XYZ file of C-alpha atoms in Angstrom:
528
model
C 7.475 39.192 -8.547
C 10.765 37.002 -7.165
C 11.121 33.918 -6.717
C 13.048 31.848 -4.806
C 14.439 28.389 -5.523
C 16.596 26.209 -3.899
C 15.749 22.344 -5.039
C 17.809 19.263 -4.889
C 15.950 17.540 -6.977
C 16.753 19.343 -10.928
C 13.946 17.595 -12.139
C 11.805 20.364 -14.659
C 13.271 23.469 -12.990
C 15.748 24.642 -15.708
C 12.898 24.294 -18.167
C 10.193 26.005 -15.195
C 13.129 28.496 -14.678
C 12.415 29.482 -18.389
C 9.473 30.500 -18.277
C 9.186 31.951 -14.913
C 11.825 34.952 -16.142
C 10.377 35.322 -19.534
C 7.168 36.292 -17.622
C 9.616 38.624 -15.919
C 10.053 37.415 -12.947
C 13.944 37.709 -11.018
C 15.044 34.650 -9.369
C 16.862 34.143 -6.422
C 18.360 30.249 -5.568
C 21.257 28.525 -3.740
C 24.347 26.897 -4.475
C 23.987 24.039 -7.121
C 20.920 25.018 -8.268
C 22.256 28.782 -8.993
C 25.287 27.262 -10.843
C 23.025 25.341 -12.866
C 20.616 27.985 -13.675
C 23.515 30.363 -14.874
C 24.971 28.137 -16.927
C 21.852 28.307 -18.816
C 22.444 31.392 -19.145
C 19.915 32.672 -16.788
C 20.121 36.047 -14.449
C 19.743 34.762 -11.383
C 21.072 36.462 -7.988
C 23.062 34.117 -4.818
C 20.374 34.143 -2.128
C 24.669 35.288 0.072
C 23.965 38.447 -1.923
C 20.982 38.764 -0.590
C 21.669 38.257 2.952
C 25.329 39.472 2.610
C 26.556 37.020 4.224
C 28.821 33.920 2.487
C 27.388 29.728 2.862
C 29.041 28.059 5.816
C 29.162 24.957 7.499
C 29.580 23.027 3.659
C 26.201 24.827 3.582
C 24.508 23.938 6.752
C 23.871 27.793 6.960
C 22.652 29.632 4.304
C 18.902 31.147 3.637
C 17.792 31.040 7.830
C 17.799 34.388 7.729
C 16.389 38.136 8.073
C 16.967 38.668 4.762
C 14.891 35.602 3.667
C 12.618 34.283 6.434
C 11.453 38.325 6.587
C 10.434 38.333 2.587
C 9.117 35.328 3.190
C 7.011 35.958 6.718
C 5.819 39.939 5.285
C 2.182 40.442 5.546
C 1.214 42.537 1.571
C -1.611 43.429 3.352
C -0.392 44.808 7.414
C 1.626 48.145 6.897
C 3.988 47.800 10.196
C 5.251 44.523 7.984
C 6.049 46.503 5.162
C 6.763 49.520 7.616
C 9.950 46.678 8.288
C 10.933 45.369 5.290
C 11.391 48.738 4.948
C 13.832 50.207 7.573
C 15.819 46.993 7.160
C 15.932 46.553 3.314
C 15.058 43.431 2.902
C 12.370 43.387 -0.136
C 9.092 40.492 -0.222
C 9.915 37.238 -1.868
C 6.481 35.798 -4.108
C 7.106 32.049 -5.424
C 9.815 29.805 -2.824
C 10.544 26.552 -4.781
C 12.230 24.308 -3.246
C 12.369 20.416 -2.596
C 13.905 18.924 0.596
C 17.454 16.926 0.719
C 15.911 12.774 -0.346
C 16.059 11.585 3.614
C 13.392 9.276 2.318
C 15.910 7.379 -0.116
C 19.374 7.809 0.973
C 18.380 5.812 3.947
C 16.560 3.434 2.366
C 19.636 2.345 0.852
C 21.675 -0.352 2.635
C 23.954 0.519 4.175
C 23.488 3.743 4.686
C 26.032 5.315 8.034
C 24.299 7.348 10.507
C 26.885 10.078 8.898
C 24.868 10.402 5.405
C 21.714 9.946 7.705
C 22.771 13.094 9.434
C 23.529 14.839 6.568
C 20.136 14.375 4.444
C 18.141 16.186 7.064
C 17.241 19.000 5.417
C 17.107 22.195 8.084
C 17.089 25.427 6.006
C 14.972 24.266 3.184
C 12.013 22.884 5.730
C 12.291 26.526 7.720
C 11.914 28.022 4.009
C 8.827 26.189 3.133
C 7.221 26.670 6.462
C 7.265 30.225 6.527
C 6.076 30.127 2.777
C 3.169 28.612 3.183
C 2.442 29.122 6.186
C 2.367 33.493 4.652
C -0.407 31.968 1.486
C -2.345 34.389 0.936
C 1.207 36.551 -0.878
C 2.938 33.284 -1.273
C 2.916 30.324 -3.700
C 4.884 27.597 -1.979
C 6.431 25.028 -4.931
C 7.978 21.064 -3.170
C 7.670 19.262 -6.317
C 7.763 19.276 -9.893
C 4.080 18.448 -10.856
C 3.458 21.119 -8.924
C 5.012 23.312 -11.928
C 2.689 23.051 -15.075
C -0.575 24.151 -12.570
C 1.505 27.539 -11.330
C 2.842 28.282 -14.681
C -0.744 27.900 -16.418
C -2.250 30.372 -14.106
C 1.168 33.351 -13.955
C 0.748 33.180 -18.197
C -3.346 33.991 -17.361
C -3.652 36.122 -14.819
C -0.204 37.250 -13.930
C -0.069 36.688 -9.534
C -1.346 33.493 -8.563
C -5.378 32.183 -7.026
C -6.350 32.366 -3.334
C -7.183 28.792 -3.729
C -3.795 27.826 -5.662
C -1.773 29.491 -3.416
C -3.578 27.539 -0.340
C -3.442 24.574 -1.920
C -0.116 25.057 -2.170
C 0.112 25.085 1.318
C -2.092 22.509 2.237
C 0.670 20.274 0.148
C 4.206 22.044 1.500
C 3.099 21.110 5.046
C 1.914 17.497 4.098
C 5.376 17.407 2.602
C 6.420 18.685 5.989
C 4.852 15.779 7.585
C 6.320 13.310 5.827
C 9.571 14.493 5.766
C 9.499 14.772 9.875
C 7.824 11.508 9.935
C 10.302 10.224 8.258
C 13.124 11.128 10.540
C 11.483 10.614 13.146
C 10.826 6.678 12.243
C 14.548 6.379 10.632
C 16.246 8.307 14.463
C 14.053 5.963 16.206
C 14.964 3.043 14.976
C 18.536 3.262 15.294
C 20.124 1.109 17.594
C 22.875 3.735 18.879
C 26.218 2.360 19.844
C 28.513 4.828 20.895
C 31.559 2.235 21.173
C 30.772 1.806 17.409
C 30.558 5.535 16.550
C 32.175 6.709 13.681
C 31.845 8.192 9.712
C 31.609 4.922 8.349
C 29.223 3.879 11.101
C 26.511 1.954 9.632
C 23.914 0.971 12.753
C 21.705 -1.478 13.389
C 18.322 -0.268 13.520
C 14.850 -2.286 15.185
C 11.663 -3.699 12.505
C 9.512 -1.836 14.809
C 10.854 2.562 15.072
C 10.783 4.167 19.504
C 7.763 6.659 16.985
C 5.409 5.431 14.111
C 4.759 7.610 12.073
C 2.850 7.116 8.650
C 1.297 9.866 6.048
C -2.407 8.461 4.109
C -3.275 10.839 0.533
C -6.488 10.316 1.180
C -8.448 9.361 -2.377
C -12.371 9.496 -2.345
C -14.959 9.996 0.981
C -17.562 6.857 1.222
C -21.001 6.807 1.252
C -20.473 5.650 4.191
C -18.654 2.827 6.525
C -19.908 -1.191 7.422
C -23.370 0.288 7.630
C -24.547 3.440 6.802
C -24.869 5.510 10.034
C -21.158 5.408 10.210
C -19.436 7.719 8.700
C -15.569 6.166 6.094
C -13.296 6.927 3.584
C -10.343 5.929 2.115
C -6.048 6.446 1.941
C -3.827 5.319 0.153
C -0.171 5.287 1.023
C 2.037 8.345 -0.029
C 3.574 5.870 -2.313
C 1.876 3.233 -3.981
C 3.254 0.538 -4.573
C 2.730 -1.058 -7.639
C 0.366 -3.960 -8.750
C -1.891 -2.849 -5.978
C -5.756 -1.954 -5.130
C -5.005 2.169 -4.962
C -3.497 1.847 -8.481
C -6.944 0.637 -10.084
C -8.661 2.738 -12.599
C -12.446 2.310 -11.585
C -13.817 1.319 -15.655
C -17.467 1.424 -14.299
C -19.635 0.813 -12.006
C -21.278 2.149 -8.867
C -19.643 4.673 -5.969
C -17.011 1.472 -4.831
C -18.285 1.239 -1.373
C -16.167 1.322 2.354
C -16.938 -3.238 2.241
C -16.480 -3.135 -1.105
C -12.753 -2.018 -1.350
C -12.122 -3.954 1.894
C -13.476 -7.169 0.252
C -11.827 -6.150 -3.577
C -8.416 -6.228 -0.912
C -8.952 -9.846 -0.409
C -9.694 -10.722 -3.978
C -7.040 -9.204 -5.260
C -4.592 -10.253 -2.441
C -5.216 -13.786 -2.615
C -5.583 -14.136 -6.282
C -1.860 -12.042 -6.445
C -0.055 -14.747 -5.506
C -1.097 -16.953 -7.720
C 1.526 -17.162 -11.292
C -0.734 -19.078 -13.248
C -4.440 -17.900 -14.190
C -6.731 -18.304 -11.299
C -9.897 -16.580 -10.422
C -10.928 -15.153 -6.498
C -14.088 -15.298 -4.895
C -15.394 -13.422 -1.789
C -16.903 -12.515 0.002
C -17.813 -10.909 3.709
C -13.681 -11.391 3.742
C -13.923 -15.147 3.133
C -12.400 -16.428 -0.001
C -16.255 -18.620 -1.257
C -13.964 -19.926 -4.344
C -10.533 -20.123 -5.992
C -9.213 -21.454 -8.700
C -6.679 -21.397 -10.983
C -7.445 -23.585 -14.646
C -5.917 -22.659 -18.205
C -7.729 -20.074 -18.568
C -9.761 -17.205 -16.949
C -13.353 -18.686 -18.180
C -12.540 -22.536 -16.343
C -10.226 -21.140 -13.754
C -13.711 -18.954 -12.882
C -15.950 -21.813 -13.955
C -13.857 -24.000 -10.436
C -14.398 -20.914 -8.404
C -18.110 -20.707 -8.614
C -18.815 -23.990 -8.102
C -17.260 -24.536 -4.195
C -20.054 -22.108 -3.571
C -22.780 -20.796 -5.690
C -24.790 -20.079 -3.003
C -22.663 -17.506 -1.187
C -20.506 -15.781 -4.201
C -24.156 -13.926 -5.298
C -23.449 -10.853 -5.228
C -19.699 -11.858 -4.570
C -16.340 -10.306 -5.571
C -14.289 -11.670 -8.302
C -10.324 -11.195 -9.234
C -8.245 -12.782 -11.528
C -5.077 -12.420 -12.896
C -5.701 -12.416 -16.400
C -7.024 -10.211 -18.695
C -10.884 -10.898 -18.922
C -11.552 -11.594 -22.059
C -14.927 -12.439 -24.307
C -15.550 -16.250 -22.533
C -15.280 -15.090 -19.475
C -16.787 -12.441 -19.016
C -19.906 -14.401 -20.275
C -20.296 -16.430 -17.657
C -19.523 -13.749 -14.602
C -22.362 -11.956 -16.464
C -24.838 -14.121 -15.406
C -24.517 -13.952 -11.662
C -24.593 -10.901 -9.325
C -21.421 -9.584 -8.786
C -20.768 -6.418 -7.048
C -17.415 -5.724 -7.957
C -14.670 -7.427 -11.034
C -11.027 -6.600 -11.103
C -8.682 -7.427 -14.038
C -5.513 -6.419 -15.314
C -7.825 -5.660 -18.150
C -10.874 -6.705 -19.711
C -10.952 -7.149 -23.633
C -13.368 -5.077 -25.308
C -15.562 -8.115 -25.915
C -15.592 -8.001 -22.183
C -15.993 -4.730 -21.518
C -19.102 -4.464 -23.785
C -20.998 -7.720 -22.054
C -20.794 -5.423 -18.920
C -22.180 -2.430 -20.813
C -26.042 -3.887 -19.968
C -24.613 -4.440 -16.494
C -23.806 -0.731 -15.186
C -24.087 -1.541 -11.576
C -21.199 -3.790 -11.701
C -17.193 -1.977 -11.272
C -15.333 -2.689 -13.223
C -11.670 -2.576 -11.804
C -8.708 -2.677 -14.215
C -5.473 -2.785 -12.424
C -2.263 -2.968 -14.400
C -0.043 -5.730 -12.614
C 4.477 -5.605 -12.817
C 6.486 -8.484 -14.054
C 6.426 -9.610 -10.280
C 3.126 -9.173 -8.939
C 2.802 -12.841 -6.741
C 5.921 -10.079 -4.691
C 3.948 -6.789 -4.514
C 2.865 -6.526 -1.837
C 2.469 -4.903 1.589
C 5.524 -5.022 3.634
C 3.427 -4.205 7.239
C -0.077 -4.664 8.420
C -1.880 -2.490 10.913
C -4.501 -3.364 12.973
C -6.497 -0.245 15.740
C -6.715 -1.311 19.439
C -8.415 1.551 21.766
C -6.518 4.395 21.832
C -3.623 2.441 20.129
C -1.593 0.400 17.389
C -0.960 -3.810 16.467
C 1.892 -3.295 14.061
C 3.217 -6.490 12.200
C 5.427 -7.885 9.127
C 2.901 -9.059 6.739
C 1.735 -12.633 6.317
C 3.890 -13.088 3.325
C 5.692 -16.509 4.072
C 5.162 -18.872 0.417
C 5.128 -22.252 1.575
C 8.093 -24.710 -0.826
C 7.380 -28.192 -2.181
C 10.670 -29.212 0.272
C 9.158 -27.405 3.517
C 6.581 -29.894 4.035
C 7.204 -31.651 6.497
C 5.482 -35.944 6.035
C 4.938 -37.176 9.454
C 2.318 -40.367 8.243
C 3.199 -44.352 6.907
C 1.267 -43.067 4.514
C 3.119 -40.515 1.966
C 1.050 -38.187 -0.189
C 1.130 -38.698 -3.896
C 2.951 -35.700 -6.139
C -0.928 -34.613 -7.609
C -2.413 -34.326 -3.266
C 1.713 -32.343 -2.592
C 0.249 -29.927 -5.725
C -3.181 -29.994 -4.002
C -1.570 -29.534 -0.629
C 0.451 -26.226 -2.073
C -2.932 -24.465 -2.595
C -4.876 -25.194 -0.154
C -2.876 -24.335 2.020
C -2.337 -20.881 -0.030
C -5.889 -20.032 -0.278
C -5.385 -20.548 3.883
C -3.946 -18.236 4.436
C -6.279 -15.777 3.164
C -9.229 -17.005 5.217
C -10.250 -16.256 8.354
C -9.606 -18.183 11.036
C -10.311 -20.834 12.627
C -9.924 -21.080 8.399
C -10.899 -25.819 6.859
C -10.111 -25.460 2.907
C -11.065 -28.852 1.464
C -9.202 -28.944 -3.102
C -8.846 -30.519 -5.489
C -7.465 -29.621 -9.579
C -6.208 -27.027 -8.028
C -10.339 -26.249 -7.330
C -12.081 -25.223 -3.441
C -14.448 -27.780 -2.752
C -15.463 -26.446 0.579
C -13.663 -23.159 2.475
C -15.053 -23.784 6.351
C -14.162 -19.755 7.806
C -13.891 -17.978 10.691
C -15.590 -20.012 13.636
C -14.312 -20.020 17.310
C -14.347 -23.888 17.152
C -11.458 -25.585 14.569
C -14.591 -28.836 14.226
C -16.909 -26.420 13.653
C -14.849 -24.697 10.728
C -13.990 -28.684 8.939
C -18.401 -29.480 9.420
C -18.578 -25.966 7.577
C -16.586 -26.715 4.844
C -18.427 -30.405 4.867
C -21.853 -29.173 4.322
C -20.888 -26.121 2.175
C -19.644 -28.953 -0.283
C -22.311 -30.956 -0.259
C -25.014 -27.629 -1.208
C -22.715 -27.297 -3.832
C -22.823 -30.732 -4.716
C -19.561 -31.256 -4.922
C -18.373 -34.781 -3.560
C -15.178 -35.083 -1.566
C -13.987 -37.614 -1.963
C -9.955 -38.120 -2.201
C -9.904 -34.452 -1.465
C -7.161 -32.782 -0.096
C -7.256 -30.089 3.545
C -5.764 -27.754 4.770
C -5.297 -25.906 7.716
C -4.773 -22.860 8.979
C -3.305 -23.342 12.535
C -2.970 -27.250 14.554
C -5.507 -29.734 15.081
C -5.240 -29.280 19.008
C -7.513 -32.952 19.556
C -8.171 -36.143 16.657
C -11.666 -34.756 16.079
C -11.292 -32.088 13.752
C -8.619 -34.512 12.045
C -11.722 -37.189 11.807
C -15.064 -34.897 10.431
C -12.046 -34.291 8.020
C -11.325 -37.745 6.616
C -14.873 -38.673 7.482
C -15.855 -36.091 4.622
C -13.681 -37.534 2.044
C -9.739 -36.097 2.156
C -6.699 -38.517 1.927
C -4.328 -36.195 2.034
C -4.074 -32.994 4.988
C -1.561 -30.206 5.509
C -1.268 -28.301 8.907
C 1.633 -26.701 11.122
C 1.841 -29.445 13.782
C 2.474 -27.593 17.194
C -0.143 -28.574 19.674
C 0.772 -31.347 22.803
C -0.947 -33.453 20.835
C 0.268 -33.771 17.910
C 1.613 -37.396 18.144
C -2.228 -38.410 19.057
C -3.424 -36.365 15.441
C -0.183 -38.353 14.390
C -1.671 -41.839 15.347
C -5.265 -41.042 13.936
C -4.043 -40.196 10.475
C -2.126 -43.455 10.334
C -4.756 -45.359 11.985
C -7.576 -43.872 9.338
C -4.383 -44.854 6.698
C -4.159 -40.947 5.474
C -1.327 -38.918 4.135
C -0.522 -35.371 6.580
C 2.017 -33.216 6.559
C 3.362 -30.572 9.086
C 3.894 -27.098 7.611
C 5.554 -25.413 10.459
C 4.454 -21.866 9.375
C 0.271 -21.116 10.636
C -1.879 -19.265 9.178
C -3.651 -16.678 11.353
C -5.526 -14.081 10.321
C -8.165 -12.237 12.168
């Protein structure tokens, strides 16, 4: 058996090569990899000795040769292929170990020059990988260090690789090539090329959105069905998963997550991550029906649940702090579909053992969890895709512009920031009443902002919550004074809205007439 090894990332390669040698596998290699293996005392043949042609053009040409590709592509079950190899003195290659030049890491660096990007486009590596992957019945192709262990296990046990493993390696290889080529396309089609600036030091300006958008996702699991039982569905994750994201979660117990569970869980998790103090978020049909902060998870949950106990039934609950016994006992009294937290105490896990259908998800949060968010958002449309930067704007106190005679109190300003943070996660049109770090009424997803305001008041009344001396956040401007009148009639004393309407002055005058404070945020939070 013969293995050709040519890797950019040398992680684990010496140990892997040593294990191959111990199994009697002949080693071929190129350039720096060959030198590394030789320095470790391994008998390795340089590819240039096989091809009888030296590496040239600064390593751009070294494996693009029939002596290499013939050995990878020849089918062992085709006599004519084997006869051709014999005629031309080509030996078969049974294992190919290649990882590609670090193009993605190179272009991710600040100040990456176009020259550096181009030089990190691998040519020979992908060509060999494609050859080996195409001929998977005869050749095992490894493109990542985490594949070494499985390959060695089979070689030690059977002296060869199974068809199943070779096919899996082939699929992984083509997936890697797809990711690699997609990254190259994304980069090059985002470059704003300026010929007059072209030099080895040229760092091109890049468009926010490339001319061709390529993105790859890995399947996490097939789902029982989609939004409805007649729809099929699957869950995919990014190739490179961000710390603290839903895709990193581990399900500790409960039924399999459904399509709607995952969508609602993500809404809850992204919302609760936006708070840097203990918080609880309850989601129903992608909208927060209760959000609160507290001294601990139990207090945060108790306040969040009060907002809308009816809608909380069968909801998705997320905490940004470990769930302890007190919080678990409170939550366990309700019907909950999914419960997420960074950790669960032993007592909390014991409590939920009796609730076998409750899906418990543990998601580790990094130190900077509030800043870990998706950079882009996508939405499918007919034969196309809408792509935008994510709404990651965080409103600061100094950005609030008071536009009324009455000034907000410090307590009102803090509640306004809380309400505004919640409103960002409520479907438009959104009206959110808050007080003391707790949602008091949420109106979501209406065609009229006036109706959202009315619904928020109705929700508060149904929950037996008083809206007196509350603050209100509106995700977009009030086009008329009627929406403002509804929230003030309900008891609000301070309102935050983006501003920007042709009738801003009319609404400001109405606020002054009603004796309430109003601030403009200068930014809106439409969420469709």
